[in-house]
XYZ file of C-alpha atoms in Angstrom:
132
model
C -31.303 2.119 -24.381
C -28.321 -0.749 -24.677
C -27.345 -2.137 -21.376
C -24.580 -1.171 -19.444
C -21.499 -3.645 -19.184
C -19.830 -1.568 -16.598
C -18.388 -3.719 -14.784
C -17.946 -2.489 -10.100
C -15.033 -2.824 -8.911
C -15.468 -2.475 -4.905
C -13.222 -0.225 -3.310
C -11.106 -2.569 -1.122
C -10.232 -5.187 -4.341
C -9.001 -1.959 -5.788
C -4.483 -2.092 -6.601
C -2.951 0.416 -3.870
C -1.538 2.868 -6.936
C -4.858 2.948 -8.037
C -7.282 2.963 -4.949
C -4.284 6.121 -3.900
C -2.507 7.434 -6.622
C -0.099 9.082 -4.136
C 0.852 5.640 -2.676
C 4.321 5.255 -4.500
C 5.247 8.646 -3.490
C 4.499 7.907 0.270
C 6.418 4.576 -0.348
C 9.872 6.277 -1.066
C 10.013 9.826 0.081
C 7.880 8.637 3.749
C 10.131 5.527 4.605
C 11.243 5.665 8.059
C 14.315 7.365 7.654
C 14.193 8.939 3.784
C 12.167 11.951 5.688
C 15.615 13.046 7.648
C 18.307 11.698 5.397
C 16.562 14.667 2.598
C 15.677 17.077 4.981
C 19.644 17.032 6.301
C 20.919 16.803 2.172
C 19.022 19.840 1.743
C 19.445 22.294 4.544
C 22.624 21.407 5.663
C 24.281 20.725 1.483
C 26.167 18.533 0.542
C 27.710 15.953 3.206
C 30.272 12.753 4.062
C 28.366 9.786 5.575
C 30.188 10.463 9.144
C 28.237 14.052 9.025
C 24.700 12.806 7.871
C 25.025 10.220 10.592
C 26.269 12.741 13.233
C 23.006 14.975 11.860
C 20.560 11.914 12.182
C 20.096 10.765 15.603
C 20.084 6.980 16.235
C 20.544 6.299 12.932
C 22.373 2.699 12.557
C 25.600 2.446 10.223
C 24.094 -0.108 8.115
C 20.239 1.436 7.960
C 22.300 4.952 6.572
C 23.869 2.603 4.303
C 20.462 1.092 3.185
C 18.741 4.266 2.806
C 21.236 6.642 0.749
C 21.516 3.259 -1.596
C 17.648 3.217 -2.662
C 17.960 7.222 -2.719
C 20.347 7.084 -5.375
C 18.696 4.346 -6.747
C 15.776 6.377 -6.869
C 17.489 9.439 -8.100
C 16.710 11.547 -4.987
C 20.604 12.190 -3.683
C 24.039 12.097 -5.889
C 26.586 10.437 -4.728
C 29.984 11.130 -5.478
C 33.431 9.550 -4.697
C 36.620 11.291 -5.057
C 39.374 8.661 -5.699
C 42.020 10.498 -3.842
C 43.910 8.577 -1.048
C 42.136 8.143 1.319
C 39.609 8.080 -0.518
C 36.250 10.278 -0.062
C 32.775 10.427 -0.823
C 30.100 12.690 -0.341
C 26.231 12.559 -0.882
C 23.849 15.652 -1.687
C 20.367 16.426 -2.460
C 19.388 15.729 -6.467
C 17.688 18.565 -8.759
C 14.601 15.920 -8.061
C 14.824 15.255 -5.001
C 14.854 19.306 -4.610
C 11.676 18.983 -6.256
C 10.477 17.546 -3.071
C 11.092 21.025 -0.738
C 7.542 22.404 -1.734
C 5.865 19.348 -0.112
C 7.913 18.852 2.569
C 7.380 22.899 3.363
C 3.841 22.556 3.448
C 3.935 19.274 5.305
C 5.963 21.565 8.166
C 3.354 24.483 8.166
C 0.834 21.691 9.145
C 2.848 20.247 11.756
C 3.109 23.489 13.116
C -0.558 24.466 12.527
C -1.485 20.685 13.426
C 0.726 18.697 16.087
C -0.902 20.090 18.959
C -4.102 19.310 18.491
C -2.944 15.965 17.410
C -1.489 15.754 20.391
C -4.455 16.827 22.388
C -6.511 13.963 20.213
C -4.436 11.365 21.337
C -4.695 12.282 25.202
C -8.351 12.842 24.899
C -8.399 9.343 23.127
C -6.331 7.841 25.682
C -7.702 9.212 28.765
C -11.332 8.538 28.129
C -11.398 5.009 27.055
C -14.952 3.994 28.653
C -16.563 6.163 25.204
C -15.649 3.685 22.945
C-alpha cells in the first residue's frame, strides 16, 4: 500500500471562506444596514434617498450613502439618475437582489418561529449565572 501523502490542516488554520463557504454571502448581505435597505426596496419598490432615509429609522445619511454605493457595486440595487431640474435619483432592488427574496422569506419564517425561544434562552442565561 502506498503511503498517505495528504496533509491535514486544522480547521482553525483554514481561510474563513474555506471553513464556511457562505461567509462571503453573509459579509455582503447581512451587514448592519444592508438587510433593512434591501428589505425596504423589495417591499416598497423604487425609492428616492429621502424615502429610504425615512423608512429606515436611525440610519444616518452618510451611512445610507455608503451602503447604497456598496449595494450598487455588488449588483444588488440599481441607481437611476434622472437629469432634470432638480436632479432626481432613485434606487431599486436589482434582479440579483430580488433573488435573495426566498432567503429572506426563510429567515423571516425562522424569526417568527424562534425569536421567542432565543429571548427565553437569553433570559435564562442572564438570570442563572451561578451555573457557569
